CSV table of N, CA and C in Angstrom, one decimal:
chain,number,residue,atom,x,y,z
O,1,MET,N,13.9,34.1,-45.3
O,1,MET,CA,14.2,32.7,-45.4
O,1,MET,C,12.9,31.9,-45.4
O,2,SER,N,12.7,31.1,-46.4
O,2,SER,CA,11.5,30.3,-46.4
O,2,SER,C,11.8,28.8,-46.2
O,3,LEU,N,10.9,28.1,-45.5
O,3,LEU,CA,11.1,26.7,-45.3
O,3,LEU,C,10.4,26.0,-46.4
O,4,LYS,N,11.1,25.1,-47.0
O,4,LYS,CA,10.5,24.2,-48.0
O,4,LYS,C,9.9,23.0,-47.4
O,5,HIS,N,8.7,22.7,-47.8
O,5,HIS,CA,8.0,21.5,-47.3
O,5,HIS,C,8.8,20.3,-47.9
O,6,PRO,N,9.2,19.3,-47.1
O,6,PRO,CA,10.0,18.2,-47.6
O,6,PRO,C,9.2,17.2,-48.4
O,7,HIS,N,7.9,17.3,-48.5
O,7,HIS,CA,7.1,16.3,-49.1
O,7,HIS,C,6.5,16.8,-50.4
O,8,SER,N,6.2,15.9,-51.3
O,8,SER,CA,5.6,16.3,-52.6
O,8,SER,C,4.2,16.7,-52.4
O,9,SER,N,3.6,17.3,-53.4
O,9,SER,CA,2.2,17.6,-53.3
O,9,SER,C,1.4,16.3,-53.4
O,10,GLU,N,1.9,15.3,-54.0
O,10,GLU,CA,1.2,14.0,-54.0
O,10,GLU,C,1.0,13.4,-52.6
O,11,ALA,N,2.1,13.6,-51.8
O,11,ALA,CA,2.0,13.1,-50.4
O,11,ALA,C,1.0,14.0,-49.6
O,12,ASP,N,1.0,15.3,-49.9
O,12,ASP,CA,0.0,16.2,-49.2
O,12,ASP,C,-1.4,15.7,-49.5
O,13,VAL,N,-1.7,15.4,-50.7
O,13,VAL,CA,-3.0,14.9,-51.1
O,13,VAL,C,-3.3,13.6,-50.3
O,14,ALA,N,-2.4,12.7,-50.3
O,14,ALA,CA,-2.6,11.4,-49.6
O,14,ALA,C,-2.8,11.6,-48.1
O,15,TRP,N,-2.1,12.6,-47.5
O,15,TRP,CA,-2.3,12.9,-46.1
O,15,TRP,C,-3.7,13.4,-45.8
O,16,ARG,N,-4.4,14.0,-46.7
O,16,ARG,CA,-5.7,14.4,-46.5
O,16,ARG,C,-6.6,13.2,-46.0
O,17,HIS,N,-6.3,12.1,-46.5
O,17,HIS,CA,-7.1,10.9,-46.1
O,17,HIS,C,-6.4,9.9,-45.2
O,18,ASP,N,-5.1,10.0,-45.2
O,18,ASP,CA,-4.2,9.1,-44.4
O,18,ASP,C,-3.5,9.8,-43.3
O,19,GLY,N,-3.8,11.0,-43.0
O,19,GLY,CA,-3.1,11.7,-42.0
O,19,GLY,C,-3.8,11.7,-40.6
O,20,VAL,N,-3.8,12.8,-39.9
O,20,VAL,CA,-4.5,12.8,-38.6
O,20,VAL,C,-6.0,12.5,-38.7
O,21,ARG,N,-6.5,11.7,-37.8
O,21,ARG,CA,-7.9,11.4,-37.7
O,21,ARG,C,-8.5,11.8,-36.5
O,22,VAL,N,-9.7,12.3,-36.5
O,22,VAL,CA,-10.5,12.7,-35.3
O,22,VAL,C,-11.7,11.7,-35.4
O,23,ILE,N,-11.8,10.9,-34.3
O,23,ILE,CA,-13.0,10.0,-34.1
O,23,ILE,C,-13.9,10.7,-33.1
O,24,THR,N,-15.0,11.2,-33.6
O,24,THR,CA,-15.9,11.9,-32.6
O,24,THR,C,-16.6,10.8,-31.8
O,25,SER,N,-17.1,11.3,-30.6
O,25,SER,CA,-17.7,10.4,-29.7
O,25,SER,C,-19.0,9.7,-30.2
O,26,ASN,N,-19.6,10.3,-31.2
O,26,ASN,CA,-20.8,9.6,-31.8
O,26,ASN,C,-20.4,8.6,-32.9
O,27,ARG,N,-19.2,8.4,-33.2
O,27,ARG,CA,-18.7,7.5,-34.2
O,27,ARG,C,-17.9,6.3,-33.7
O,28,LEU,N,-18.0,6.1,-32.3
O,28,LEU,CA,-17.3,4.9,-31.8
O,28,LEU,C,-17.9,3.7,-32.3
O,29,ASP,N,-17.2,2.6,-32.4
O,29,ASP,CA,-17.6,1.4,-33.0
O,29,ASP,C,-17.9,0.3,-32.0
O,30,PRO,N,-19.2,-0.1,-31.7
O,30,PRO,CA,-19.5,-1.1,-30.8
O,30,PRO,C,-19.2,-2.5,-31.4
O,31,ASN,N,-18.8,-2.6,-32.6
O,31,ASN,CA,-18.5,-3.9,-33.2
O,31,ASN,C,-17.1,-4.4,-32.8
O,32,THR,N,-17.0,-4.7,-31.5
O,32,THR,CA,-15.8,-5.1,-30.9
O,32,THR,C,-16.1,-6.2,-29.9
O,33,ALA,N,-15.2,-6.9,-29.4
O,33,ALA,CA,-15.5,-8.0,-28.4
O,33,ALA,C,-16.3,-7.3,-27.2
O,34,GLN,N,-17.4,-8.0,-26.9
O,34,GLN,CA,-18.2,-7.5,-25.8
O,34,GLN,C,-18.2,-8.5,-24.7
O,35,THR,N,-18.4,-8.0,-23.5
O,35,THR,CA,-18.5,-8.9,-22.3
O,35,THR,C,-19.8,-8.6,-21.6
O,36,PRO,N,-20.5,-9.6,-21.1
O,36,PRO,CA,-21.7,-9.3,-20.3
O,36,PRO,C,-21.3,-8.4,-19.1
O,37,GLY,N,-22.1,-7.3,-19.0
O,37,GLY,CA,-21.8,-6.4,-17.9
O,37,GLY,C,-20.9,-5.3,-18.3
O,38,MET,N,-20.3,-5.3,-19.5
O,38,MET,CA,-19.4,-4.3,-20.0
O,38,MET,C,-19.8,-3.9,-21.4
O,39,ASP,N,-19.7,-2.7,-21.8
O,39,ASP,CA,-20.0,-2.2,-23.1
O,39,ASP,C,-18.7,-1.5,-23.6
O,40,ARG,N,-18.1,-2.2,-24.7
O,40,ARG,CA,-16.9,-1.6,-25.3
O,40,ARG,C,-17.2,-1.0,-26.6
O,41,LYS,N,-16.5,0.1,-26.9
O,41,LYS,CA,-16.5,0.7,-28.2
O,41,LYS,C,-15.1,1.1,-28.7
O,42,ALA,N,-14.8,0.7,-29.9
O,42,ALA,CA,-13.5,1.0,-30.4
O,42,ALA,C,-13.4,2.4,-31.0
O,43,ALA,N,-12.4,3.1,-30.8
O,43,ALA,CA,-12.2,4.4,-31.4
O,43,ALA,C,-11.0,4.3,-32.4
O,44,ILE,N,-9.9,3.7,-31.9
O,44,ILE,CA,-8.7,3.6,-32.7
O,44,ILE,C,-8.3,2.1,-32.8
O,45,ASN,N,-8.2,1.6,-34.0
O,45,ASN,CA,-7.6,0.2,-34.2
O,45,ASN,C,-7.2,0.1,-35.7
O,46,PHE,N,-6.7,-1.0,-36.1
O,46,PHE,CA,-6.3,-1.2,-37.5
O,46,PHE,C,-7.5,-1.0,-38.4
O,47,ALA,N,-8.6,-1.7,-38.2
O,47,ALA,CA,-9.7,-1.6,-39.1
O,47,ALA,C,-10.3,-0.2,-39.3
O,48,ARG,N,-10.2,0.6,-38.2
O,48,ARG,CA,-10.9,1.9,-38.3
O,48,ARG,C,-9.9,3.0,-38.9
O,49,VAL,N,-8.6,3.0,-38.5
O,49,VAL,CA,-7.7,4.0,-38.9
O,49,VAL,C,-6.4,3.5,-39.4
O,50,GLY,N,-6.2,2.2,-39.4
O,50,GLY,CA,-4.9,1.6,-39.8
O,50,GLY,C,-3.8,1.6,-38.7
O,51,ALA,N,-4.2,1.8,-37.5
O,51,ALA,CA,-3.3,1.8,-36.3
O,51,ALA,C,-2.6,0.4,-36.3
O,52,GLN,N,-1.2,0.5,-36.2
O,52,GLN,CA,-0.4,-0.7,-36.2
O,52,GLN,C,0.0,-1.2,-34.9
O,53,LYS,N,0.1,-0.3,-33.9
O,53,LYS,CA,0.6,-0.7,-32.6
O,53,LYS,C,-0.2,-0.4,-31.4
O,54,LEU,N,-1.5,0.0,-31.6
O,54,LEU,CA,-2.3,0.3,-30.4
O,54,LEU,C,-3.8,0.1,-30.7
O,55,TRP,N,-4.5,0.0,-29.7
O,55,TRP,CA,-6.0,-0.1,-29.7
O,55,TRP,C,-6.5,0.9,-28.6
O,56,ALA,N,-7.5,1.7,-28.9
O,56,ALA,CA,-8.0,2.6,-27.9
O,56,ALA,C,-9.5,2.7,-28.1
O,57,GLY,N,-10.2,2.8,-27.0
O,57,GLY,CA,-11.7,2.9,-27.0
O,57,GLY,C,-12.2,3.2,-25.6
O,58,THR,N,-13.5,3.0,-25.5
O,58,THR,CA,-14.2,3.2,-24.2
O,58,THR,C,-14.7,1.9,-23.7
O,59,VAL,N,-14.9,1.8,-22.4
O,59,VAL,CA,-15.6,0.7,-21.8
O,59,VAL,C,-16.4,1.3,-20.7
O,60,HIS,N,-17.7,0.8,-20.6
O,60,HIS,CA,-18.6,1.2,-19.6
O,60,HIS,C,-18.9,-0.1,-18.8
O,61,ILE,N,-18.5,-0.2,-17.5
O,61,ILE,CA,-18.6,-1.4,-16.7
O,61,ILE,C,-19.8,-1.2,-15.8
O,62,HIS,N,-20.8,-2.2,-15.9
O,62,HIS,CA,-22.0,-2.1,-15.1
O,62,HIS,C,-21.7,-2.2,-13.6
O,63,PRO,N,-22.6,-1.7,-12.8
O,63,PRO,CA,-22.4,-1.8,-11.4
O,63,PRO,C,-22.1,-3.2,-10.9
O,64,ASP,N,-21.1,-3.3,-10.0
O,64,ASP,CA,-20.7,-4.5,-9.3
O,64,ASP,C,-20.2,-5.6,-10.2
O,65,ALA,N,-19.8,-5.3,-11.5
O,65,ALA,CA,-19.2,-6.3,-12.4
O,65,ALA,C,-17.8,-6.5,-12.0
O,66,LYS,N,-17.4,-7.8,-12.1
O,66,LYS,CA,-16.0,-8.2,-11.8
O,66,LYS,C,-15.6,-9.2,-12.9
O,67,THR,N,-14.3,-9.1,-13.3
O,67,THR,CA,-13.7,-10.1,-14.2
O,67,THR,C,-13.1,-11.2,-13.4
O,68,GLY,N,-12.8,-12.3,-14.2
O,68,GLY,CA,-12.0,-13.3,-13.6
O,68,GLY,C,-10.5,-12.9,-13.7
O,69,ALA,N,-9.6,-13.7,-13.1
O,69,ALA,CA,-8.2,-13.4,-13.1
O,69,ALA,C,-7.6,-13.7,-14.5
O,70,HIS,N,-6.8,-12.8,-15.0
O,70,HIS,CA,-6.3,-12.9,-16.3
O,70,HIS,C,-5.1,-12.0,-16.5
O,71,HIS,N,-4.3,-12.2,-17.6
O,71,HIS,CA,-3.3,-11.2,-18.0
O,71,HIS,C,-3.4,-11.0,-19.5
O,72,HIS,N,-2.7,-10.0,-20.0
O,72,HIS,CA,-2.7,-9.7,-21.4
O,72,HIS,C,-1.4,-9.9,-22.1
O,73,GLY,N,-0.7,-11.0,-21.7
O,73,GLY,CA,0.6,-11.3,-22.3
O,73,GLY,C,1.6,-10.2,-22.3
O,74,ALA,N,2.2,-9.9,-23.5
O,74,ALA,CA,3.2,-8.9,-23.6
O,74,ALA,C,2.6,-7.5,-23.7
O,75,LEU,N,1.3,-7.4,-23.8
O,75,LEU,CA,0.7,-6.0,-24.0
O,75,LEU,C,0.8,-5.2,-22.7
O,76,GLU,N,0.9,-3.9,-22.9
O,76,GLU,CA,0.7,-2.9,-21.9
O,76,GLU,C,-0.7,-2.3,-22.0
O,77,SER,N,-1.3,-2.0,-20.9
O,77,SER,CA,-2.7,-1.4,-21.0
O,77,SER,C,-2.7,-0.2,-20.1
O,78,VAL,N,-3.4,0.8,-20.5
O,78,VAL,CA,-3.7,2.0,-19.7
O,78,VAL,C,-5.2,2.2,-19.6
O,79,ILE,N,-5.7,2.4,-18.4
O,79,ILE,CA,-7.1,2.7,-18.2
O,79,ILE,C,-7.2,4.1,-17.6
O,80,TYR,N,-8.0,5.0,-18.2
O,80,TYR,CA,-8.3,6.3,-17.7
O,80,TYR,C,-9.7,6.3,-17.2
O,81,VAL,N,-9.9,6.6,-15.9
O,81,VAL,CA,-11.2,6.6,-15.3
O,81,VAL,C,-11.9,7.9,-15.6
O,82,VAL,N,-13.0,7.9,-16.2
O,82,VAL,CA,-13.8,9.1,-16.5
O,82,VAL,C,-14.8,9.3,-15.5
O,83,LYS,N,-15.6,8.3,-15.1
O,83,LYS,CA,-16.6,8.4,-14.1
O,83,LYS,C,-16.7,7.1,-13.3
O,84,GLY,N,-17.0,7.2,-12.0
O,84,GLY,CA,-17.2,6.0,-11.2
O,84,GLY,C,-15.9,5.6,-10.4
O,85,ARG,N,-15.9,4.4,-9.9
O,85,ARG,CA,-14.8,3.9,-9.0
O,85,ARG,C,-14.3,2.6,-9.5
O,86,ALA,N,-13.0,2.5,-9.9
O,86,ALA,CA,-12.5,1.2,-10.3
O,86,ALA,C,-11.6,0.6,-9.2
O,87,ARG,N,-11.8,-0.7,-9.0
O,87,ARG,CA,-10.9,-1.4,-8.1
O,87,ARG,C,-10.1,-2.4,-8.9
O,88,MET,N,-8.8,-2.4,-8.7
O,88,MET,CA,-7.9,-3.4,-9.4
O,88,MET,C,-7.3,-4.3,-8.3
O,89,ARG,N,-7.2,-5.6,-8.6
O,89,ARG,CA,-6.5,-6.5,-7.8
O,89,ARG,C,-5.5,-7.2,-8.7
O,90,TRP,N,-4.3,-7.4,-8.2
O,90,TRP,CA,-3.2,-8.0,-9.0
O,90,TRP,C,-2.2,-8.8,-8.1
O,91,GLY,N,-1.4,-9.5,-8.7
O,91,GLY,CA,-0.4,-10.4,-8.0
O,91,GLY,C,-0.7,-11.8,-8.3
O,92,ASN,N,0.2,-12.7,-7.9
O,92,ASN,CA,0.1,-14.1,-8.1
O,92,ASN,C,-1.2,-14.7,-7.5
O,93,ALA,N,-1.6,-14.1,-6.4
O,93,ALA,CA,-2.8,-14.5,-5.7
O,93,ALA,C,-3.8,-13.4,-5.7
O,94,LEU,N,-3.7,-12.4,-6.5
O,94,LEU,CA,-4.5,-11.2,-6.5
O,94,LEU,C,-4.5,-10.5,-5.1
O,95,GLU,N,-3.4,-10.6,-4.5
O,95,GLU,CA,-3.3,-10.1,-3.1
O,95,GLU,C,-3.1,-8.6,-3.0
O,96,PHE,N,-2.8,-7.9,-4.0
O,96,PHE,CA,-2.7,-6.4,-4.0
O,96,PHE,C,-3.9,-5.8,-4.5
O,97,THR,N,-4.2,-4.6,-3.9
O,97,THR,CA,-5.4,-3.9,-4.4
O,97,THR,C,-5.2,-2.4,-4.4
O,98,ALA,N,-5.9,-1.7,-5.3
O,98,ALA,CA,-5.8,-0.3,-5.4
O,98,ALA,C,-7.1,0.2,-6.1
O,99,GLU,N,-7.6,1.4,-5.7
O,99,GLU,CA,-8.8,2.0,-6.3
O,99,GLU,C,-8.4,3.3,-7.1
O,100,ALA,N,-9.2,3.6,-8.1
O,100,ALA,CA,-9.0,4.8,-8.9
O,100,ALA,C,-10.3,5.4,-9.2
O,101,GLY,N,-10.3,6.7,-9.2
O,101,GLY,CA,-11.5,7.5,-9.5
O,101,GLY,C,-11.4,8.4,-10.7
O,102,PRO,N,-12.3,9.2,-10.9
O,102,PRO,CA,-12.3,10.1,-12.1
O,102,PRO,C,-11.0,10.9,-12.2
O,103,GLY,N,-10.4,10.9,-13.4
O,103,GLY,CA,-9.2,11.6,-13.6
O,103,GLY,C,-7.9,10.8,-13.3
O,104,ASP,N,-8.1,9.6,-12.7
O,104,ASP,CA,-6.9,8.8,-12.4
O,104,ASP,C,-6.6,7.8,-13.6
O,105,PHE,N,-5.3,7.5,-13.7
O,105,PHE,CA,-4.9,6.5,-14.7
O,105,PHE,C,-4.5,5.2,-14.0
O,106,ILE,N,-4.7,4.1,-14.7
O,106,ILE,CA,-4.2,2.8,-14.2
O,106,ILE,C,-3.3,2.2,-15.3
O,107,TYR,N,-2.1,1.8,-14.9
O,107,TYR,CA,-1.2,1.1,-15.8
O,107,TYR,C,-1.1,-0.3,-15.4
O,108,ILE,N,-1.3,-1.2,-16.4
O,108,ILE,CA,-1.2,-2.6,-16.2
O,108,ILE,C,0.0,-3.1,-17.1
O,109,PRO,N,1.1,-3.5,-16.5
O,109,PRO,CA,2.3,-4.0,-17.2
O,109,PRO,C,2.0,-5.3,-17.8
O,110,PRO,N,2.9,-5.7,-18.8
O,110,PRO,CA,2.8,-7.0,-19.4
O,110,PRO,C,2.8,-8.2,-18.4
O,111,TRP,N,2.1,-9.2,-18.6
O,111,TRP,CA,2.1,-10.5,-17.9
O,111,TRP,C,1.6,-10.4,-16.5
O,112,VAL,N,1.1,-9.2,-16.0
O,112,VAL,CA,0.7,-9.1,-14.6
O,112,VAL,C,-0.7,-9.7,-14.4
O,113,PRO,N,-0.8,-10.7,-13.5
O,113,PRO,CA,-2.2,-11.3,-13.3
O,113,PRO,C,-3.0,-10.2,-12.6
O,114,HIS,N,-4.3,-10.0,-13.0
O,114,HIS,CA,-5.1,-9.0,-12.4
O,114,HIS,C,-6.6,-9.3,-12.6
O,115,GLN,N,-7.4,-8.5,-11.9
O,115,GLN,CA,-8.8,-8.6,-11.9
O,115,GLN,C,-9.4,-7.2,-11.9
O,116,GLU,N,-10.3,-6.8,-12.8
O,116,GLU,CA,-10.9,-5.5,-12.8
O,116,GLU,C,-12.3,-5.6,-12.1
O,117,ILE,N,-12.6,-4.6,-11.4
O,117,ILE,CA,-13.8,-4.6,-10.6
O,117,ILE,C,-14.5,-3.2,-10.6
O,118,ASN,N,-15.8,-3.1,-10.8
O,118,ASN,CA,-16.5,-1.9,-10.6
O,118,ASN,C,-16.8,-1.8,-9.1
O,119,ALA,N,-16.2,-0.9,-8.4
O,119,ALA,CA,-16.3,-0.9,-6.9
O,119,ALA,C,-17.6,-0.4,-6.5
O,120,SER,N,-18.5,0.1,-7.4
O,120,SER,CA,-19.8,0.6,-7.0
O,120,SER,C,-20.9,-0.4,-7.3
O,121,ARG,N,-21.8,-0.6,-6.4
O,121,ARG,CA,-22.9,-1.5,-6.6
O,121,ARG,C,-24.1,-0.8,-7.4
O,122,ASP,N,-24.0,0.6,-7.6
O,122,ASP,CA,-25.1,1.2,-8.2
O,122,ASP,C,-24.7,2.3,-9.3
O,123,GLU,N,-23.4,2.5,-9.5
O,123,GLU,CA,-23.0,3.4,-10.5
O,123,GLU,C,-22.2,2.8,-11.6
O,124,THR,N,-22.4,3.1,-12.9
O,124,THR,CA,-21.6,2.6,-14.0
O,124,THR,C,-20.2,3.2,-13.9
O,125,LEU,N,-19.2,2.4,-14.2
O,125,LEU,CA,-17.8,2.8,-14.3
O,125,LEU,C,-17.5,3.1,-15.7
O,126,GLU,N,-17.1,4.4,-16.1
O,126,GLU,CA,-16.8,4.8,-17.4
O,126,GLU,C,-15.4,5.0,-17.6
O,127,CYS,N,-14.7,4.3,-18.5
O,127,CYS,CA,-13.3,4.4,-18.7
O,127,CYS,C,-12.9,4.5,-20.2
O,128,VAL,N,-11.7,5.0,-20.4
O,128,VAL,CA,-11.0,5.0,-21.7
O,128,VAL,C,-9.9,4.0,-21.5
O,129,LEU,N,-9.8,3.1,-22.5
O,129,LEU,CA,-8.8,2.0,-22.5
O,129,LEU,C,-7.9,2.1,-23.7
O,130,CYS,N,-6.6,2.0,-23.4
O,130,CYS,CA,-5.6,1.9,-24.5
O,130,CYS,C,-4.7,0.7,-24.3
O,131,ARG,N,-4.4,0.0,-25.4
O,131,ARG,CA,-3.5,-1.2,-25.3
O,131,ARG,C,-2.4,-1.0,-26.4
O,132,SER,N,-1.3,-1.6,-26.1
O,132,SER,CA,-0.1,-1.4,-26.9
O,132,SER,C,-0.1,-2.2,-28.2
O,133,ASP,N,-1.1,-2.9,-28.5
O,133,ASP,CA,-1.2,-3.6,-29.8
O,133,ASP,C,-2.7,-3.7,-30.1
O,134,GLY,N,-3.0,-3.9,-31.4
O,134,GLY,CA,-4.4,-4.0,-31.8
O,134,GLY,C,-5.0,-5.4,-31.6
O,135,GLU,N,-4.1,-6.3,-31.2
O,135,GLU,CA,-4.6,-7.7,-30.9
O,135,GLU,C,-5.3,-7.8,-29.6
O,136,ALA,N,-6.3,-8.5,-29.5
O,136,ALA,CA,-7.0,-8.7,-28.2
O,136,ALA,C,-6.4,-10.0,-27.6
O,137,ILE,N,-5.5,-9.8,-26.7
O,137,ILE,CA,-4.8,-10.9,-26.0
O,137,ILE,C,-5.3,-10.9,-24.6
O,138,ALA,N,-5.8,-12.1,-24.1
O,138,ALA,CA,-6.2,-12.3,-22.7
O,138,ALA,C,-6.0,-13.7,-22.4
O,139,VAL,N,-5.2,-14.0,-21.3
O,139,VAL,CA,-5.0,-15.3,-20.9
O,139,VAL,C,-5.7,-15.5,-19.5
O,140,ASN,N,-6.7,-16.3,-19.5
O,140,ASN,CA,-7.4,-16.6,-18.3
O,140,ASN,C,-6.5,-17.4,-17.4
O,141,LEU,N,-6.5,-17.2,-16.1
O,141,LEU,CA,-5.7,-17.8,-15.1
O,141,LEU,C,-6.5,-18.6,-14.1
O,142,ASP,N,-5.9,-19.7,-13.7
O,142,ASP,CA,-6.6,-20.6,-12.7
O,142,ASP,C,-6.2,-20.1,-11.3
O,143,ILE,N,-6.6,-18.9,-11.0
O,143,ILE,CA,-6.3,-18.2,-9.7
O,143,ILE,C,-7.7,-18.0,-9.0
O,144,GLU,N,-7.8,-18.4,-7.8
O,144,GLU,CA,-9.1,-18.1,-7.1
O,144,GLU,C,-9.1,-16.6,-6.8
O,145,PRO,N,-10.1,-15.9,-7.4
O,145,PRO,CA,-10.1,-14.4,-7.2
O,145,PRO,C,-10.5,-14.1,-5.8
O,146,VAL,N,-9.9,-13.1,-5.2
O,146,VAL,CA,-10.2,-12.6,-3.9
O,146,VAL,C,-11.6,-12.1,-3.9
O,147,GLU,N,-12.0,-11.4,-4.9
O,147,GLU,CA,-13.4,-10.9,-5.1
O,147,GLU,C,-14.0,-11.8,-6.2
O,148,LYS,N,-14.8,-12.8,-5.9
O,148,LYS,CA,-15.3,-13.7,-6.9
O,148,LYS,C,-16.3,-13.0,-7.8
O,149,PRO,N,-16.1,-13.2,-9.1
O,149,PRO,CA,-17.2,-12.7,-10.0
O,149,PRO,C,-18.5,-13.2,-9.6
O,150,GLU,N,-19.5,-12.3,-9.4
O,150,GLU,CA,-20.8,-12.7,-8.9
O,150,GLU,C,-21.8,-13.0,-10.1
O,151,THR,N,-22.5,-12.0,-10.5
O,151,THR,CA,-23.5,-12.2,-11.5
O,151,THR,C,-22.9,-12.0,-12.9
O,152,VAL,N,-21.8,-11.4,-13.1
O,152,VAL,CA,-21.2,-11.1,-14.4
O,152,VAL,C,-19.8,-11.6,-14.4
O,153,ARG,N,-19.5,-12.5,-15.4
O,153,ARG,CA,-18.1,-12.9,-15.6
O,153,ARG,C,-17.6,-12.4,-16.9
O,154,TRP,N,-16.3,-12.2,-17.1
O,154,TRP,CA,-15.7,-11.7,-18.3
O,154,TRP,C,-15.6,-12.8,-19.3
O,155,ILE,N,-16.6,-12.9,-20.2
O,155,ILE,CA,-16.6,-14.0,-21.2
O,155,ILE,C,-16.9,-13.3,-22.5
O,156,ASP,N,-15.9,-13.4,-23.4
O,156,ASP,CA,-16.0,-12.9,-24.8
O,156,ASP,C,-15.0,-13.7,-25.6
O,157,PRO,N,-14.8,-13.3,-26.8
O,157,PRO,CA,-13.8,-14.1,-27.6
O,157,PRO,C,-12.4,-14.0,-27.1
O,158,THR,N,-12.0,-13.0,-26.3
O,158,THR,CA,-10.7,-12.9,-25.8
O,158,THR,C,-10.6,-13.5,-24.3
O,159,HIS,N,-11.8,-13.8,-23.7
O,159,HIS,CA,-11.8,-14.4,-22.4
O,159,HIS,C,-12.8,-15.5,-22.4
O,160,PRO,N,-12.6,-16.6,-23.3
O,160,PRO,CA,-13.6,-17.6,-23.5
O,160,PRO,C,-14.0,-18.4,-22.3
O,161,GLN,N,-13.1,-18.5,-21.3
O,161,GLN,CA,-13.4,-19.3,-20.1
O,161,GLN,C,-13.8,-18.5,-18.9
O,162,GLY,N,-13.9,-17.2,-19.0
O,162,GLY,CA,-14.4,-16.4,-17.9
O,162,GLY,C,-13.4,-16.0,-16.9
């Protein structure tokens, strides 16, 4: 008994270019929103591979960098810590805190006010970031952060007010 391939040979040829994509680490795109104290590189988005419902890339957060309070609207975010120590604060007054290290995942639900912090004063925090949409949505909040941004504020096209 042989299984017939349900697609035509025309589709097979199209899949050569529109099928699975491998984005090697030396081909990440730094042409994405940047933040002082953070270096982002896109791997997966609409412009690079036609992704319709997600964005994925890397972020390197400089020692002691802290964002202002914000949320990402209806988007879900996942952060995977590769190297370093991440501290997250969240809640209406950023009253909750947790830390994550290498191999840990951080999930940020829609609408949750939060602040990202590199918990180390001398080591870069290296992470992989995935979002549930290709749009860069960030809503800055008028919440006094528990850990005030010191020398670096999160200011870029998606966080224009820091």
